[in-house]
Amino acid sequence: MPASSAPTASVIPADPRGIVPGRPLRILAWLSFVAEVLIIGTGGAVRLTGSGLGCSEWPLCTPESLVPILEVQGIHGVIEFGNRTMTGIVGLLALAVLMLTLHALSGRRLVVRAVWFALGGIVVAVGVWAAASALDLPAAAALMSAVLLLAVLAGAVDSLRRTTRRRDLAVLAWVVLVGVMAQAVVGGFAVISDLNPFIVGFHYTASLLLVCVTALFLVRLDGPVGARERAVPGWFAALTHVTGLALALTILFGVLTTGSGPHSGDVNIRREGFDASILAHVHSWPGYILTALVLTLAIAAWVLHLRPRRWLLVLIVAIAVQVAVGVLQARSGLPAVLVGLHMVLASLSAAAYTVVVTKLKKPLGAANPYAED
């Protein structure tokens, strides 16, 4: 008698990404990236319009008010407060992306623990602020912010220890939230220090790095899990990393040039120390080297049909526009609009380079490791 054939359950293959990101997470991740770019623009507007001290206090705008008083501070206070408001939007988006990421990784478990850490941090921070205010300490707000930041760091450590899959996504989401909170504190120090150019420069550089992290999160969200292998020849990978160094030097000297130039952030603040005209020339040298390196990589990638070729074209366009804007602003007396555009384009160039680096590797065991996705 033939054996009865029982119906077999269909086997659903595991998602190679480790999780199935929902549409809300995708949308908010993109909004987070866009917001990180926009806040560079609003921060640039603060500096380029001389509104850096439009709000004389932090976290309040004035000693008596959270918002600017138009009759007293005028448009400068509105611009500075607008950038502070943008910081809140960036923070809320980072928090939403983090919560949805944790939910995708573990359901409610990690989300609930993160909320408890947040509530505990808020309670302790309010207590520290009340005690510091009662003792008439001048840094009550700074102490409260430090406690909140420590609570978030503790929550991040706890969450990452309990994350069993796609830890890369959890790390990136936590980095963005911690970075945004730390940036708020750095912005406060910039105001307290009367727009110290090194603090302001660090503030911009950190914002640029957060743009890169949010771009990396978007790439990894759809990326496969598991071991990876190099997808390009060794010399190509090495040249790509040298290109990254040239990009970093270009941005560094750009920050120093802007910090030494006429756009100090407030009409009453003048920069001393560096010669902006000399720095402008020094800034251009790694910029031209960067352009040559990216062109070399792009030509090689298309000739050899390597994975990063399409994103190298994006990087070429971004850098070409950057060079054009840089030359134009230098020859037209550094108009504020062009300087601000130069700042935003630098962050987009860095984000494009970040994506290029992610294309240097491919899932282990792929049939053709040099082929593009």
XYZ file of C-alpha atoms in Angstrom:
373
model
C 0.000 0.000 0.000
C 1.623 3.284 -1.024
C 2.474 5.635 1.743
C 0.172 8.576 1.996
C 1.842 11.779 1.056
C 1.243 14.375 3.726
C 1.199 17.963 2.565
C 4.471 19.686 3.276
C 4.626 23.227 4.489
C 6.230 25.621 2.088
C 9.579 26.878 3.278
C 9.903 30.639 3.295
C 13.529 31.639 2.838
C 14.966 33.920 5.432
C 15.285 37.505 4.397
C 18.950 38.072 3.474
C 18.838 41.449 5.174
C 18.026 39.868 8.543
C 14.948 42.086 8.979
C 12.153 43.340 6.752
C 12.181 47.145 7.153
C 8.700 48.594 7.031
C 7.694 51.605 4.997
C 7.560 53.974 8.017
C 11.180 53.140 8.869
C 12.282 53.767 5.287
C 10.453 57.088 5.079
C 11.729 58.322 8.429
C 15.283 57.202 7.629
C 15.188 59.284 4.455
C 13.669 62.224 6.328
C 16.422 61.920 8.929
C 19.064 62.086 6.192
C 17.403 65.108 4.568
C 17.056 66.846 7.941
C 20.751 66.308 8.715
C 21.592 68.005 5.412
C 19.108 70.827 5.994
C 20.441 71.622 9.445
C 23.837 72.277 7.867
C 22.050 74.807 5.696
C 20.239 76.450 8.621
C 23.420 76.432 10.694
C 25.224 78.045 7.788
C 22.475 80.680 7.564
C 23.030 81.509 11.245
C 26.715 82.078 10.671
C 26.520 83.764 7.263
C 23.860 86.294 8.335
C 25.754 87.247 11.500
C 23.068 85.660 13.696
C 25.356 83.453 15.772
C 24.554 85.397 18.928
C 20.971 86.198 17.960
C 20.076 84.175 21.048
C 22.502 85.304 23.711
C 21.767 82.427 26.106
C 21.518 78.642 25.997
C 19.263 76.662 26.242
C 17.028 79.740 26.620
C 17.204 82.405 23.936
C 17.359 85.240 26.458
C 17.734 85.155 30.261
C 13.960 85.486 30.539
C 12.574 83.793 27.426
C 12.877 80.523 25.523
C 11.939 82.248 22.248
C 13.454 85.398 20.759
C 11.869 88.782 21.382
C 11.517 90.321 17.936
C 11.598 93.918 19.166
C 14.899 93.310 20.948
C 16.789 90.728 18.884
C 15.229 91.281 15.488
C 15.712 88.929 12.579
C 19.001 87.569 13.975
C 17.180 86.079 16.938
C 14.584 84.504 14.630
C 17.282 82.911 12.460
C 19.219 81.539 15.421
C 16.080 80.223 17.092
C 14.994 78.669 13.794
C 18.210 76.642 13.734
C 17.607 75.544 17.330
C 14.087 74.470 16.345
C 15.575 72.484 13.460
C 17.775 70.694 15.982
C 14.631 69.526 17.763
C 13.168 68.203 14.501
C 16.411 66.368 13.714
C 16.390 64.855 17.205
C 12.772 63.677 16.956
C 13.468 62.043 13.596
C 16.565 60.321 14.981
C 14.517 59.070 17.953
C 11.754 57.771 15.670
C 14.251 55.936 13.444
C 15.873 54.387 16.507
C 12.575 53.188 17.978
C 11.394 51.682 14.689
C 14.781 50.015 14.198
C 14.693 48.472 17.667
C 11.122 47.319 17.064
C 12.132 45.701 13.768
C 14.990 43.907 15.524
C 13.226 42.621 18.638
C 9.609 43.717 18.774
C 8.694 45.612 21.962
C 11.498 44.265 24.154
C 14.308 46.694 23.260
C 11.893 49.567 22.726
C 10.489 49.282 26.264
C 13.966 49.133 27.802
C 15.064 52.196 25.841
C 11.971 54.102 27.007
C 12.717 53.224 30.640
C 16.275 54.521 30.287
C 14.917 57.726 28.722
C 12.370 58.270 31.504
C 14.971 57.594 34.168
C 17.358 60.045 32.520
C 14.679 62.733 32.374
C 13.802 62.308 36.058
C 17.440 62.461 37.146
C 18.176 65.391 34.823
C 15.268 67.412 36.192
C 16.448 66.643 39.715
C 19.989 67.781 38.885
C 18.673 70.958 37.283
C 16.472 71.741 40.308
C 19.351 71.163 42.731
C 21.771 73.254 40.646
C 19.225 76.062 40.365
C 18.565 75.988 44.124
C 22.311 76.288 44.713
C 22.457 79.107 42.146
C 25.015 77.277 40.025
C 25.611 78.968 36.640
C 25.768 75.710 34.655
C 22.417 74.159 35.668
C 21.250 73.696 32.071
C 24.595 72.230 31.017
C 24.504 69.735 33.891
C 20.961 68.723 32.967
C 22.015 68.174 29.331
C 25.032 66.134 30.440
C 22.819 63.848 32.546
C 20.421 63.322 29.634
C 23.326 62.493 27.336
C 24.732 59.995 29.844
C 21.314 58.351 30.155
C 21.129 57.945 26.379
C 24.661 56.490 26.295
C 23.722 54.021 29.046
C 20.579 53.072 27.114
C 22.651 52.556 23.963
C 25.115 50.250 25.738
C 22.280 48.217 27.271
C 20.433 47.974 23.968
C 23.456 46.934 21.918
C 24.401 44.260 24.441
C 20.955 42.711 23.962
C 20.826 43.047 20.179
C 21.298 39.647 18.566
C 20.875 40.516 14.886
C 21.549 43.432 12.583
C 23.589 45.101 15.270
C 25.014 47.345 12.546
C 21.640 49.044 12.118
C 21.187 49.433 15.864
C 24.668 50.956 16.229
C 24.074 53.463 13.427
C 20.655 54.485 14.785
C 22.061 54.994 18.287
C 25.045 56.955 16.928
C 22.725 59.413 15.192
C 20.612 60.014 18.293
C 23.630 60.397 20.583
C 25.291 62.612 17.998
C 22.300 64.930 17.710
C 22.092 65.311 21.498
C 25.830 65.952 21.746
C 25.547 68.489 18.933
C 22.978 70.454 20.927
C 25.479 70.695 23.780
C 28.295 71.714 21.422
C 26.026 74.407 19.983
C 25.481 75.699 23.495
C 29.227 75.873 24.086
C 29.590 77.777 20.791
C 27.210 80.448 22.088
C 28.772 80.560 25.562
C 32.275 80.882 24.062
C 31.186 83.809 21.839
C 31.450 81.681 18.698
C 34.933 80.305 19.187
C 35.918 79.326 15.608
C 37.298 75.930 16.651
C 34.073 74.998 18.463
C 31.962 76.269 15.554
C 34.160 74.333 13.114
C 33.829 71.165 15.178
C 30.063 71.735 15.277
C 29.934 71.793 11.476
C 32.253 68.799 11.062
C 30.158 66.709 13.463
C 27.014 67.609 11.502
C 28.726 66.502 8.292
C 29.659 63.178 9.880
C 26.040 62.650 10.939
C 25.004 63.138 7.307
C 27.412 60.314 6.415
C 26.055 58.067 9.185
C 22.443 58.559 8.084
C 23.480 57.812 4.488
C 25.233 54.651 5.659
C 22.094 53.615 7.558
C 20.044 53.906 4.364
C 22.529 51.719 2.476
C 22.769 49.103 5.232
C 18.986 48.996 5.643
C 18.752 47.109 2.359
C 22.135 45.445 2.625
C 22.570 41.691 3.065
C 23.821 40.201 6.312
C 26.769 37.866 6.746
C 30.426 37.851 5.806
C 31.651 40.017 2.952
C 34.627 39.921 0.630
C 36.449 42.551 -1.361
C 34.636 43.284 -4.619
C 37.376 45.369 -6.245
C 41.091 44.891 -6.895
C 43.372 45.697 -3.970
C 44.921 48.740 -5.640
C 41.443 50.166 -6.311
C 40.439 49.795 -2.662
C 43.690 51.426 -1.524
C 43.234 54.335 -3.944
C 39.652 54.782 -2.724
C 40.875 55.173 0.865
C 43.549 57.654 -0.250
C 40.734 59.580 -1.919
C 38.910 59.617 1.420
C 41.978 61.173 3.043
C 42.074 63.868 0.347
C 38.372 64.545 0.940
C 38.922 64.824 4.706
C 41.832 67.262 4.237
C 39.788 69.346 1.799
C 36.958 69.642 4.300
C 39.346 70.341 7.202
C 41.068 73.221 5.434
C 37.691 74.464 4.248
C 36.484 74.652 7.844
C 39.655 76.518 8.880
C 39.298 78.903 5.937
C 35.686 79.740 6.764
C 36.549 80.152 10.448
C 39.238 82.673 9.539
C 37.204 84.556 6.956
C 34.665 87.361 7.146
C 31.701 85.134 8.058
C 32.429 84.846 11.768
C 28.807 84.510 12.850
C 28.412 87.930 14.442
C 29.255 91.415 13.243
C 31.166 92.215 16.453
C 33.438 89.145 16.275
C 36.652 89.234 14.290
C 38.941 86.289 13.732
C 42.646 86.479 14.473
C 45.465 84.004 13.917
C 45.074 82.392 10.481
C 45.368 84.251 7.203
C 42.168 83.417 5.320
C 43.633 84.274 1.906
C 46.532 81.823 2.389
C 44.206 79.150 3.781
C 41.953 79.522 0.753
C 44.854 78.510 -1.502
C 45.858 75.665 0.825
C 42.229 74.494 0.846
C 42.215 74.287 -2.952
C 45.272 71.994 -3.213
C 43.741 68.836 -1.707
C 40.526 69.768 -3.536
C 42.212 69.503 -6.934
C 43.993 66.307 -5.863
C 40.626 64.924 -4.770
C 39.114 65.727 -8.161
C 41.934 63.939 -10.000
C 41.651 60.882 -7.745
C 37.892 60.585 -8.171
C 38.217 60.890 -11.957
C 40.856 58.144 -11.937
C 38.627 55.866 -9.844
C 35.584 56.498 -12.019
C 37.425 55.749 -15.274
C 38.939 52.575 -13.806
C 35.565 51.462 -12.402
C 33.804 51.820 -15.753
C 36.609 50.169 -17.707
C 36.713 47.204 -15.286
C 32.928 47.168 -14.630
C 33.356 47.531 -10.868
C 30.503 47.928 -8.380
C 31.157 51.530 -7.238
C 31.028 52.975 -10.761
C 27.552 54.553 -10.614
C 28.129 56.152 -7.226
C 31.511 57.417 -8.414
C 29.635 59.332 -11.103
C 27.450 60.866 -8.409
C 30.588 61.810 -6.477
C 32.149 63.353 -9.607
C 29.082 65.544 -10.133
C 29.050 66.652 -6.487
C 32.756 67.505 -6.487
C 32.605 69.242 -9.880
C 29.844 71.515 -8.615
C 31.851 72.042 -5.427
C 34.927 73.133 -7.372
C 32.844 75.495 -9.518
C 31.146 77.044 -6.479
C 34.473 77.332 -4.646
C 36.181 79.149 -7.514
C 33.165 81.403 -8.050
C 32.879 82.379 -4.391
C 36.608 83.133 -4.175
C 36.434 85.406 -7.212
C 33.236 87.185 -6.177
C 34.183 88.164 -2.624
C 32.695 85.231 -0.691
C 28.953 85.974 -1.013
C 27.027 84.322 1.801
C 24.747 82.297 -0.490
C 27.669 80.626 -2.266
C 29.512 79.936 0.990
C 26.387 78.280 2.395
C 25.921 76.215 -0.767
C 29.577 75.171 -0.534
C 28.989 73.926 3.024
C 25.930 71.861 2.071
C 27.608 70.383 -1.011
C 30.560 69.286 1.116
C 28.220 67.153 3.233
C 26.608 65.625 0.132
C 30.046 64.848 -1.318
C 31.031 63.127 1.926
C 27.768 61.137 1.898
C 28.347 60.024 -1.702
C 31.891 58.950 -0.822
C 30.504 56.952 2.115
C 28.258 55.012 -0.266
C 31.195 54.416 -2.621
C 33.148 52.801 0.227
C 30.238 50.451 0.979
C 30.447 49.187 -2.618
C 34.039 48.006 -2.172
C 32.788 44.749 -0.652
C 30.233 42.140 -1.621
C 28.556 39.175 0.117
C 30.957 36.290 0.555
C 30.694 33.612 -2.117
C 29.144 35.769 -4.847
C 29.616 34.296 -8.321
C 31.461 37.321 -9.647
C 32.970 39.421 -6.852
C 33.791 42.276 -9.259
C 30.311 42.543 -10.748
C 27.955 45.364 -9.848
C 24.701 44.721 -7.959
